[in-house]
Short mmCIF file of C-alpha atoms in Angstrom, two decimals:
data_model
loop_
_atom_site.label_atom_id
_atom_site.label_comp_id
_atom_site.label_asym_id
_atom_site.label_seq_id
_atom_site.Cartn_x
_atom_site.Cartn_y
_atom_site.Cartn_z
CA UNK A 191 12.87 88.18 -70.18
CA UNK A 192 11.36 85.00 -71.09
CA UNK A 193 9.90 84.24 -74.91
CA UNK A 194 7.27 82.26 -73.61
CA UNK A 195 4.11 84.18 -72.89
CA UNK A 196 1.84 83.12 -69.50
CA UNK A 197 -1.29 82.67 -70.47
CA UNK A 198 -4.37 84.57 -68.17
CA UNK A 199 -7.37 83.81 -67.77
CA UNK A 200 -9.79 85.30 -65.57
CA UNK A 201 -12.91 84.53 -64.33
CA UNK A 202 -15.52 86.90 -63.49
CA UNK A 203 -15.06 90.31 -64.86
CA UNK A 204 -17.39 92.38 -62.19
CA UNK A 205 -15.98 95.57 -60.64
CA UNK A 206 -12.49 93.90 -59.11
CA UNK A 207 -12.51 91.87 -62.25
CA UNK A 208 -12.69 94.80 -64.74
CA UNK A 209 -9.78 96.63 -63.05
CA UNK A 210 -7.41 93.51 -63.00
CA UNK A 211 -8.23 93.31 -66.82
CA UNK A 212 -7.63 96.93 -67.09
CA UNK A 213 -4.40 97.54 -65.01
CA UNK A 214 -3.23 94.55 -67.35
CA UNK A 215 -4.12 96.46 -70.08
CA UNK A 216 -2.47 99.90 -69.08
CA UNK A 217 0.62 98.79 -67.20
CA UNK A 218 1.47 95.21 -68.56
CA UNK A 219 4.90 96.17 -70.01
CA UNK A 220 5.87 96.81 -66.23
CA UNK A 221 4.07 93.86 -65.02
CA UNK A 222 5.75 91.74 -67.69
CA UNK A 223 9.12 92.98 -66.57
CA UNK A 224 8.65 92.49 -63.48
CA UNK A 225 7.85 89.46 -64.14
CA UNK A 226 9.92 88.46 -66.45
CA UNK A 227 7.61 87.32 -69.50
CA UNK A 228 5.22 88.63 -71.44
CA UNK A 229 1.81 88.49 -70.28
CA UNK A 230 -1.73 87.59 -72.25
CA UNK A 231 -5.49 87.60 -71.14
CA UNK A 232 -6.32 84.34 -73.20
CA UNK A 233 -10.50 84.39 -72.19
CA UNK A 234 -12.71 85.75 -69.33
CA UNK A 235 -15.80 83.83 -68.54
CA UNK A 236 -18.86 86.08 -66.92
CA UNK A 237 -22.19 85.19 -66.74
CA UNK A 238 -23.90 87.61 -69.24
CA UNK A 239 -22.08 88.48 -72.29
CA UNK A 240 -24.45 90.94 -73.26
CA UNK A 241 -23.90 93.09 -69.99
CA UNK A 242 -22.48 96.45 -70.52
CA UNK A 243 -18.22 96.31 -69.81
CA UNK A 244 -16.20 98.79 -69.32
CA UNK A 245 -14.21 99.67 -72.48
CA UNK A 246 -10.89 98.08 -71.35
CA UNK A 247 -12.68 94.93 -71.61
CA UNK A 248 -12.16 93.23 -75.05
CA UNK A 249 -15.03 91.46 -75.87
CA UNK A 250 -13.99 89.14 -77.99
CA UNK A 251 -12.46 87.39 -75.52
CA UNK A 252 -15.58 86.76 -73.23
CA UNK A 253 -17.09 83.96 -73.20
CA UNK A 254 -19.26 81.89 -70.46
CA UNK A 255 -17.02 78.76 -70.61
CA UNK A 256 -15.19 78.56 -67.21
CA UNK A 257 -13.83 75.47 -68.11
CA UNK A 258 -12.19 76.25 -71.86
CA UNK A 259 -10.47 79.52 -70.31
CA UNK A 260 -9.12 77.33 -67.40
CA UNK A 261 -7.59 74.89 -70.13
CA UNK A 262 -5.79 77.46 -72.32
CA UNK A 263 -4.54 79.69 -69.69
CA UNK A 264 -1.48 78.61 -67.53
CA UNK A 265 -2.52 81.11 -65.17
CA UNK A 266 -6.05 81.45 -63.87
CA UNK A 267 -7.60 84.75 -61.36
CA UNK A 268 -10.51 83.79 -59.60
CA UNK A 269 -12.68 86.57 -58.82
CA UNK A 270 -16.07 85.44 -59.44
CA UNK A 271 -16.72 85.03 -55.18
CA UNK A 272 -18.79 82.11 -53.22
CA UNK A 273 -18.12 79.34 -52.74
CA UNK A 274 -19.75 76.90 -56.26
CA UNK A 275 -18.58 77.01 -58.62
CA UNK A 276 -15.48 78.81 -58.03
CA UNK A 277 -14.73 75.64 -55.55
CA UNK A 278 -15.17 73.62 -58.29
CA UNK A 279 -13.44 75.46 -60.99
CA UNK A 280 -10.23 76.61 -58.47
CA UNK A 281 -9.80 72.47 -58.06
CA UNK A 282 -9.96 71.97 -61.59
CA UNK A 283 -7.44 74.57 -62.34
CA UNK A 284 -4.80 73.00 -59.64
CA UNK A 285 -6.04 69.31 -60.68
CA UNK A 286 -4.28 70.55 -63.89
CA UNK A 287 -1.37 72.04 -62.37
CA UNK A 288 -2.51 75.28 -63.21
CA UNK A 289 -1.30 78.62 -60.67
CA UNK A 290 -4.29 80.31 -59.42
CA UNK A 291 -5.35 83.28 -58.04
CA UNK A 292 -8.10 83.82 -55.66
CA UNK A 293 -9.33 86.88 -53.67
CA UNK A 294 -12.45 84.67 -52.44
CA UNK A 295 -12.29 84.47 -48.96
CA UNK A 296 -15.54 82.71 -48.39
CA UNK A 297 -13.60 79.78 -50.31
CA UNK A 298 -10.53 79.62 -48.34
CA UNK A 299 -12.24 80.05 -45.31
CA UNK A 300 -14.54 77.06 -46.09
CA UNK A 301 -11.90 74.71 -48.20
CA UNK A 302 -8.69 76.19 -47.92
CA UNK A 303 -7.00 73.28 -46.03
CA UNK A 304 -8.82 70.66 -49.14
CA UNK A 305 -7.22 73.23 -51.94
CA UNK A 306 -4.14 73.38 -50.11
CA UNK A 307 -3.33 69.86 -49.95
CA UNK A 308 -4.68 69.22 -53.67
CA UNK A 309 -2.37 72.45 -55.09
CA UNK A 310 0.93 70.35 -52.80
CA UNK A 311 -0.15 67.50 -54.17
CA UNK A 312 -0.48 68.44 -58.30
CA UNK A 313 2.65 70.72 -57.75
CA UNK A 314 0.94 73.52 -58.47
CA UNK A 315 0.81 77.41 -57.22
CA UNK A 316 -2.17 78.97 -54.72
CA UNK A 317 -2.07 82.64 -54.71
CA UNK A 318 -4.56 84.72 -52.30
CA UNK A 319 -3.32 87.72 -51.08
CA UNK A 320 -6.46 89.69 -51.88
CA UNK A 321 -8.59 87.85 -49.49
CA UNK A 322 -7.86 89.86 -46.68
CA UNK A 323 -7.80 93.49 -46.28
CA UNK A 324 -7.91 94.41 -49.67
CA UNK A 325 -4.92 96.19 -51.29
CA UNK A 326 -2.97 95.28 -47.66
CA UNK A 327 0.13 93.15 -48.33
CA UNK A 328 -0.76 91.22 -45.07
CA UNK A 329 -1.07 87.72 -46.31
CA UNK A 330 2.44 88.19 -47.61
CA UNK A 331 3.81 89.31 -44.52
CA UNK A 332 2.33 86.86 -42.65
CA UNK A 333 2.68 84.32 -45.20
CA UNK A 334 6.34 84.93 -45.93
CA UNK A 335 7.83 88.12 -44.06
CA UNK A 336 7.08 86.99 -40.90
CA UNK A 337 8.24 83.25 -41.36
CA UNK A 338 11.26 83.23 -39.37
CA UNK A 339 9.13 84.48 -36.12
CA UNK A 340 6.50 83.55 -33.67
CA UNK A 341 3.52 85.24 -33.52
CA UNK A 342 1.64 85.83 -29.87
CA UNK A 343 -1.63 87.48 -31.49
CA UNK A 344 -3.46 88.95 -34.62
CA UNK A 345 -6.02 91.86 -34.02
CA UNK A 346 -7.58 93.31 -36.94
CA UNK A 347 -10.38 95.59 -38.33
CA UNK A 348 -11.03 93.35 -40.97
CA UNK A 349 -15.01 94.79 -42.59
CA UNK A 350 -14.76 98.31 -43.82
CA UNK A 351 -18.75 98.17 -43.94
CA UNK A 352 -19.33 97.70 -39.82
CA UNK A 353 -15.72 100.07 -39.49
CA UNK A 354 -17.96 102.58 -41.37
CA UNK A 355 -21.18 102.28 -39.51
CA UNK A 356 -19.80 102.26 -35.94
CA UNK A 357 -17.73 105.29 -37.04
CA UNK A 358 -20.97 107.05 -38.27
CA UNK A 359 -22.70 106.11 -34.69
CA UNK A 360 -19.73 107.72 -32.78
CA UNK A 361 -19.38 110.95 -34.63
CA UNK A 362 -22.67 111.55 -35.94
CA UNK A 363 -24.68 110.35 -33.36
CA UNK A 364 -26.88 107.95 -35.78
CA UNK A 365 -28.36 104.52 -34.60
CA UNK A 366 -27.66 101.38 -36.01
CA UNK A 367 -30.57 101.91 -38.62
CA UNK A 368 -30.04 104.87 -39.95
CA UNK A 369 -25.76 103.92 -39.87
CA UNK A 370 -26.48 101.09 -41.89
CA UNK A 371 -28.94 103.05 -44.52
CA UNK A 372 -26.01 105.81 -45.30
CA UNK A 373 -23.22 102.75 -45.81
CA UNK A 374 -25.91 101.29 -48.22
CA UNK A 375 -26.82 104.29 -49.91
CA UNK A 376 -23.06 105.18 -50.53
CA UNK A 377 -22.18 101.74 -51.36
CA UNK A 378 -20.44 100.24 -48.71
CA UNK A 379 -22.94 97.45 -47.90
CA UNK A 380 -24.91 95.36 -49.97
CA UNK A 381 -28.64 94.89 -49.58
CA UNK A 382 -28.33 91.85 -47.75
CA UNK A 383 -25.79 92.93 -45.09
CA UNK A 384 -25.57 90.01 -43.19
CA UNK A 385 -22.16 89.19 -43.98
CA UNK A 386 -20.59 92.14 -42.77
CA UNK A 387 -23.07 92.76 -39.77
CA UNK A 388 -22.99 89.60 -38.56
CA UNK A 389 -19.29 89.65 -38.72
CA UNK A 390 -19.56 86.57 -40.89
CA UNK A 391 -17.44 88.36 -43.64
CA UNK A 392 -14.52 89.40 -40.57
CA UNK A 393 -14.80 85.50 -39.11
CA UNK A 394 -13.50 84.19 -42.61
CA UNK A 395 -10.41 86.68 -43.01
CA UNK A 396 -10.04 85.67 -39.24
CA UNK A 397 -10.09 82.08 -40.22
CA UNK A 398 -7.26 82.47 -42.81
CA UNK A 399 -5.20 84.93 -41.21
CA UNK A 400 -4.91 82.46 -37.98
CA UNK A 401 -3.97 79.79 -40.38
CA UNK A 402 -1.04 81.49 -41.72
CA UNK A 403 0.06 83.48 -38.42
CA UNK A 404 -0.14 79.76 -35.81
CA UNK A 405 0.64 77.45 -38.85
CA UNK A 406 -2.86 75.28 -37.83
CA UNK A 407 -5.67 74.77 -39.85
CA UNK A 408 -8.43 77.42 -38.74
CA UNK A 409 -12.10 76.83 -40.78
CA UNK A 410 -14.96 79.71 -40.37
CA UNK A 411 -16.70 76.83 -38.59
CA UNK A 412 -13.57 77.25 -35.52
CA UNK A 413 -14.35 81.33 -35.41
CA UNK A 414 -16.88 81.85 -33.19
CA UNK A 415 -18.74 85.43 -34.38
CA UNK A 416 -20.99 88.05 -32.74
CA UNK A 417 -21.86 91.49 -34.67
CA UNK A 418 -22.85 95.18 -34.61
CA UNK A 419 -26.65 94.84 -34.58
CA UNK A 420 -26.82 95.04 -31.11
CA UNK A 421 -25.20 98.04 -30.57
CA UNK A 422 -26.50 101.19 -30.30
CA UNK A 423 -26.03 104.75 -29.91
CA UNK A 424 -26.05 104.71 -26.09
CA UNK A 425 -22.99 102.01 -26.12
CA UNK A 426 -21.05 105.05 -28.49
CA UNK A 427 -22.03 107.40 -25.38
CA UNK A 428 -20.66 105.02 -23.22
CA UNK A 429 -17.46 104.45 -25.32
CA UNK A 430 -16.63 108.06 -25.23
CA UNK A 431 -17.33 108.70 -21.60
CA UNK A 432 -14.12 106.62 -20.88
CA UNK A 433 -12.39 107.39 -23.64
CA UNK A 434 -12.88 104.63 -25.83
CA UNK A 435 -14.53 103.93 -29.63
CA UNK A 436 -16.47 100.17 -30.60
CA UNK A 437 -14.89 98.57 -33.05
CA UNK A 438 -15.64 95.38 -34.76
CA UNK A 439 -12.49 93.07 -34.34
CA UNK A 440 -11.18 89.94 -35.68
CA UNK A 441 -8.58 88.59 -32.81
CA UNK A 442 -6.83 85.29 -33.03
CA UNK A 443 -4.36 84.99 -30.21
CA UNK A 444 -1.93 82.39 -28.91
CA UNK A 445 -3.11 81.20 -25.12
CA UNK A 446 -1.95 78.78 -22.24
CA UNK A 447 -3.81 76.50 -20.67
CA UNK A 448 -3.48 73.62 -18.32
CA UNK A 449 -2.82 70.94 -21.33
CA UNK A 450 -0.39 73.63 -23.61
CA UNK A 451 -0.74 76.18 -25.98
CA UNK A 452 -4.01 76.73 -27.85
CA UNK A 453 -5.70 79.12 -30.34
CA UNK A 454 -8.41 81.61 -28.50
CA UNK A 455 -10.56 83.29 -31.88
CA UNK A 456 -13.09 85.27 -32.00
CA UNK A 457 -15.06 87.78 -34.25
CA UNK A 458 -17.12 90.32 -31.46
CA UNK A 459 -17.18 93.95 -30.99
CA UNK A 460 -15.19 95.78 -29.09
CA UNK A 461 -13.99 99.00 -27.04
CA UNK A 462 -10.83 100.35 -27.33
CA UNK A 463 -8.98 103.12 -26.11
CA UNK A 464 -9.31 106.42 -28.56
CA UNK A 465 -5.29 106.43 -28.02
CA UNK A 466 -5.09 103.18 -29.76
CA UNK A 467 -3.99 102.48 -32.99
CA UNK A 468 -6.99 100.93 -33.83
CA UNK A 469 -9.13 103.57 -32.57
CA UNK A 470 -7.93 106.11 -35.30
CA UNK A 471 -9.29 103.53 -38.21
CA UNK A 472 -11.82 105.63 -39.95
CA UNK A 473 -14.42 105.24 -42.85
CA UNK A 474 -14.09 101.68 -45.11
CA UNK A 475 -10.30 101.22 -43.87
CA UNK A 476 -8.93 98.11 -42.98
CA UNK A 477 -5.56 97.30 -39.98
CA UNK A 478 -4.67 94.59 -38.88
CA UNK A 479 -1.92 94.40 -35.87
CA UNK A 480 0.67 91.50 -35.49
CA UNK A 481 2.34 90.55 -32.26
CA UNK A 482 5.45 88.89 -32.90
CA UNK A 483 8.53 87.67 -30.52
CA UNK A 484 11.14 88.82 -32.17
CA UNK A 485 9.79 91.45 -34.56
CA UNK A 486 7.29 93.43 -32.05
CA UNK A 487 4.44 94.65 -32.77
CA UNK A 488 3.61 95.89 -36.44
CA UNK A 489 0.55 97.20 -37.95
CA UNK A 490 -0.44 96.86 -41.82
CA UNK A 491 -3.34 99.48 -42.37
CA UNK A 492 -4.58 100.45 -45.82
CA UNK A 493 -7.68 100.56 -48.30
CA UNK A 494 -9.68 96.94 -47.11
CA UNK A 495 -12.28 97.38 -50.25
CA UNK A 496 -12.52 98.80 -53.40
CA UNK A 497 -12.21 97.82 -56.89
CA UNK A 498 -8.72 99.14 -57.60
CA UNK A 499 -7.11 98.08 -54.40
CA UNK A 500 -8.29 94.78 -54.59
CA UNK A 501 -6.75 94.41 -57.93
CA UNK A 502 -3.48 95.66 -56.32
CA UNK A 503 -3.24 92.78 -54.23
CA UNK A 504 -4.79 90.18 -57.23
CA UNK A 505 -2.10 91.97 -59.50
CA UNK A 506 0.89 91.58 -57.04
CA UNK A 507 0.24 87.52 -56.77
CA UNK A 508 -0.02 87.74 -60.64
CA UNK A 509 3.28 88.99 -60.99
CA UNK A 510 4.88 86.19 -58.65
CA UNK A 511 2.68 83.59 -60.11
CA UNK A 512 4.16 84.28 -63.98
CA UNK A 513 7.52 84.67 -62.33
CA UNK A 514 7.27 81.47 -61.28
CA UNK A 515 5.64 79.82 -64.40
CA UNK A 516 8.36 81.32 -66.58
CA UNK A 517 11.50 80.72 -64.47
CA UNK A 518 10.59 78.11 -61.98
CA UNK A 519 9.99 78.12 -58.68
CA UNK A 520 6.86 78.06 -56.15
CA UNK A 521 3.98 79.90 -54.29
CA UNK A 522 5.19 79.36 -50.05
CA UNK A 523 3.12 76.12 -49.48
CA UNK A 524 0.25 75.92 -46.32
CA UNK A 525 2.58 74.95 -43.19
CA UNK A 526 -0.09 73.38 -40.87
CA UNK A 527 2.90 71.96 -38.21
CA UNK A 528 1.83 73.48 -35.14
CA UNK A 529 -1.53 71.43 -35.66
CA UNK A 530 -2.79 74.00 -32.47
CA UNK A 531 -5.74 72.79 -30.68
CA UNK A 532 -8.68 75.60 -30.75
CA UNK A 533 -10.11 76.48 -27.65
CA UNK A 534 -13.71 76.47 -27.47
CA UNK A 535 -15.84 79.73 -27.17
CA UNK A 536 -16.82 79.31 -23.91
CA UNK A 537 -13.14 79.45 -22.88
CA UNK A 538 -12.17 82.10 -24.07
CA UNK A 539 -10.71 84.85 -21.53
CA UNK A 540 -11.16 88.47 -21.72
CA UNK A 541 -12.27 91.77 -19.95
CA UNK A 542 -15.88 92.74 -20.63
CA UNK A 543 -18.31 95.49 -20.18
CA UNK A 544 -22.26 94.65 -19.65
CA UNK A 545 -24.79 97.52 -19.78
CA UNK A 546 -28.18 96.94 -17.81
CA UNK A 547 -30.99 98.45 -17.33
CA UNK A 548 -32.31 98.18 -13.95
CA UNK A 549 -35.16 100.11 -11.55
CA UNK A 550 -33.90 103.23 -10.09
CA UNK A 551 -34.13 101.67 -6.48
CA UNK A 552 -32.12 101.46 -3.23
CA UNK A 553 -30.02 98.17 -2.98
CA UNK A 554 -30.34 97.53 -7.05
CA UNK A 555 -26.52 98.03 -7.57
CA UNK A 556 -25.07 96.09 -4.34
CA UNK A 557 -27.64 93.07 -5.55
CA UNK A 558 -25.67 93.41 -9.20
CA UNK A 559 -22.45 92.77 -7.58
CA UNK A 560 -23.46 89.58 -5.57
CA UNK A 561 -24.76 87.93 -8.86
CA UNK A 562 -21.19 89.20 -10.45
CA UNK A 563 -19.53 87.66 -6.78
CA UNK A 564 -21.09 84.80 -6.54
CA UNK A 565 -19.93 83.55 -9.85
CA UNK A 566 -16.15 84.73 -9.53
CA UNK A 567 -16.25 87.76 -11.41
CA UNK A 568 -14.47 90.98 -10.12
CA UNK A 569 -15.73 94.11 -11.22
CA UNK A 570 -13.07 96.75 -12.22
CA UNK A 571 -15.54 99.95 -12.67
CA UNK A 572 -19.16 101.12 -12.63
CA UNK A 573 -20.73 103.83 -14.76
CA UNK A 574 -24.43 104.53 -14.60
CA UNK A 575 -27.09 107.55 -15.82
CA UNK A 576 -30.81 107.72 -14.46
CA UNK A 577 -33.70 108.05 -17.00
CA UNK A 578 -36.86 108.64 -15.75
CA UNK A 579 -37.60 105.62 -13.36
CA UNK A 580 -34.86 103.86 -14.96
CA UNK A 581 -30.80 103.37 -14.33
CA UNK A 582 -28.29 102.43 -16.96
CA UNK A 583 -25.26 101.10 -15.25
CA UNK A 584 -22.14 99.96 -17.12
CA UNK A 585 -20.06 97.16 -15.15
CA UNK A 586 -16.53 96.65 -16.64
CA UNK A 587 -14.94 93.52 -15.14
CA UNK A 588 -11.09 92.07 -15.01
CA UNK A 589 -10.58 89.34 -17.04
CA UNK A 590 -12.78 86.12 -16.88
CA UNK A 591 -14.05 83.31 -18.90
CA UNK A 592 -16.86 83.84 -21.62
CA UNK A 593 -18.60 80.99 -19.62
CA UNK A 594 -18.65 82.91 -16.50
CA UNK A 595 -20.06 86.54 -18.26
CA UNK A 596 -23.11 84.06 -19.93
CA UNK A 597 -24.16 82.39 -16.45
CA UNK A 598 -23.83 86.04 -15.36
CA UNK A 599 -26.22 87.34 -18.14
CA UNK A 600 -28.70 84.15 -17.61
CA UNK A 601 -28.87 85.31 -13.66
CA UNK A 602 -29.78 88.79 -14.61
CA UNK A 603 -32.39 88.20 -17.07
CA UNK A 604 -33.80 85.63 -14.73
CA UNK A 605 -34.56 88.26 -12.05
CA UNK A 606 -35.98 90.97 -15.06
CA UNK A 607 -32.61 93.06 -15.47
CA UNK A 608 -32.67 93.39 -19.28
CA UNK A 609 -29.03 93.16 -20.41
CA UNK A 610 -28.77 95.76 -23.39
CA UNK A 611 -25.17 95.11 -24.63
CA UNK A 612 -22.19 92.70 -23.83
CA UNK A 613 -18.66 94.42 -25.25
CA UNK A 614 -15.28 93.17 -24.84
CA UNK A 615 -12.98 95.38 -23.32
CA UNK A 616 -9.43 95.36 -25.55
CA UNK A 617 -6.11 96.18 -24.26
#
């Protein structure tokens, strides 16, 4: 082992903070030898020192200078979240040469490709396997495991918050409302729960997980994103009638088109068969399936939130990062060859399912399939239930363009069929 200690410093110290500075605490004789040099937590900066901590924090090393802990440490953990000022503070740590650590995924999503280039640049080590899924290794397999390969597609169930909700609308029959009250009175979703229902939160890990999978730069600005507000409890009913649960997916997949290969992404809701392995997600868990050439497919499922977890995955990157400080060596550096061209929303291919309302009246479904006719679309099956003077008829289709399902939806409403839910239908 190595004399020289690797200085830590960590900033932010809030629940995934705490446990990083407590699993240092309790297991950093391991962590050193694994490692292969000692290991010291030189300063965290928070934002109230006179906050109640947890009693594995030592106080006398907080402090609310970002910028003095980033100088002594050789080593910095970034868990404050946001994007300012851990953008600023993550550049001046790499400006410096510094390794960091980052589970922000609102950062990388945002800047990744700007911190990227400035870490290759100062020599210096980026380190973000907590970002994505929580405590699963999947940055590292896709970042390093899977390097030798080609991947076809990424699917994952990225948000444990919407993975809980839909769960609680298919087995206990609640709406969206009342879904979304339980995963806020237990914790799962914050007060504001945009991010997560809006599948803003899933479109970021989607951004960086297509980076490292198709070696192309991928922004959240390139992810187009639709979320779970829309859905209600009849579109569970409908899901289980053919077999099937929603789920909110991230999918990044490799396409063809006329002028070469391209990136298809999206962020949307979606059914999938209950024999699936997604299907069988439950609760706040996170999976995210890779579709390689040579490989197969493989499937990395495990805890996507949670203080401890998350510090799994921050702790893991420690480990390599101190390796590296104390006996050389680097962090795998972005590989942005493929340089992929992203296909735009609109083109984007895929089997849906539209739910309309429409008057319980002779003719009403053969008029629903000229509108789907006349603009290309083939129609693979037809559900519907009557309710009072009212039919709700489910149309699955083959696959077709996103363009072609929108005209579709503009036709309908324009003749006063309301259109209650658009779902993609997965594989």
């Amino acid at each position: 082992m190595s004399k020289e200690v690797v200085k830590i410093g960590v900033l932010g110290c809030g629940t995934v903070g705490t446990q990083v500075v407590r699993l240092l605490g309790e297991r950093g004789r391991d962590l050193a030898a694994r490692a292969g040099a000692p290991l010291e937590i030189v300063g965290i900066c928070v934002s109230n020192l006179q906050a109640e901590r947890d009693e594995a924090v030592d106080r006398s090393l907080l402090t609310t200078d970002a910028n003095s802990v980033i100088d002594e440490a050789d080593l910095v953990i970034e868990l404050i979240g946001g994007i300012e000022p851990p953008r600023t503070l993550v550049r001046r740590a790499l400006s410096a040469g510094k390794t960091v650590v980052t589970g922000n995924k609102a950062l990388l999503a945002a800047h990744g490709p700007e911190l990227y280039e400035l870490a290759a640049e100062k020599c210096a080590n980026l380190y973000y396997e907590a970002a994505v899924a929580g405590a699963v290794p999947v940055v590292y397999g896709l970042r390093e495991s899977l390097l030798g390969d080609r991947i076809n597609k990424v699917t994952g169930i990225v948000n444990g918050t919407t993975n809980y909700m839909l769960e609680q609308m298919d087995t206990a029959g609640r709406s969206y409302d009342e879904a979304l009250a339980k995963a806020q009175e237990l914790g799962f979703a914050e007060a504001d729960p945009t991010a997560d229902v809006d599948g803003f939160d899933a479109a970021a890990k989607c951004a960086i997980l297509a980076s490292l999978a198709f070696h192309t730069r991928v922004s959240l600005q390139d992810v187009p994103a639709t979320g779970i507000r829309s859905i209600t409890e009849q579109d569970s009913a409908d899901a289980a009638f053919f077999d099937e649960k929603i789920k909110l997916v991230a999918v990044a997949e490799r396409v063809q088109t006329e002028d070469g290969e391209a990136l298809s992404l999206g962020v949307y809701p979606a059914v999938v068969p209950q024999s699936s392995a997604l299907a069988n997600i439950n609760g706040a868990f996170n999976a995210v399936v890779v579709e390689a050439e040579a490989a197969g497919t493989l499937m990395f499922t495990g805890q996507g939130a949670g203080g401890v977890q998350t510090a799994s995955a921050v702790l893991s990157d420690v480990v390599a990062g101190a390796s590296h400080i104390a006996h050389g060596g680097s962090a795998p550096r972005e590989n942005s060859y493929a340089n992929l061209p992203i296909l735009p929303a609109s083109e984007g291919c895929h089997r849906y399912r539209l739910r309309v309302n429409v008057p319980d009246e002779l003719g009403t479904l053969a008029e629903l399939a000229q509108i789907f006719a006349d603009e290309g679309v083939s129609i693979s099956a037809v559900h519907q239930s009557a309710n009072e003077d009212k039919v709700s008829v489910v149309l699955s289709t083959h696959k077709v363009a996103q363009k072609a399902i929108a005209k579709i939806r503009e036709r309908l409403e324009a003749t006063g069929v309301h259109v209650a839910s658009v779902l993609v239908l997965e594989a």
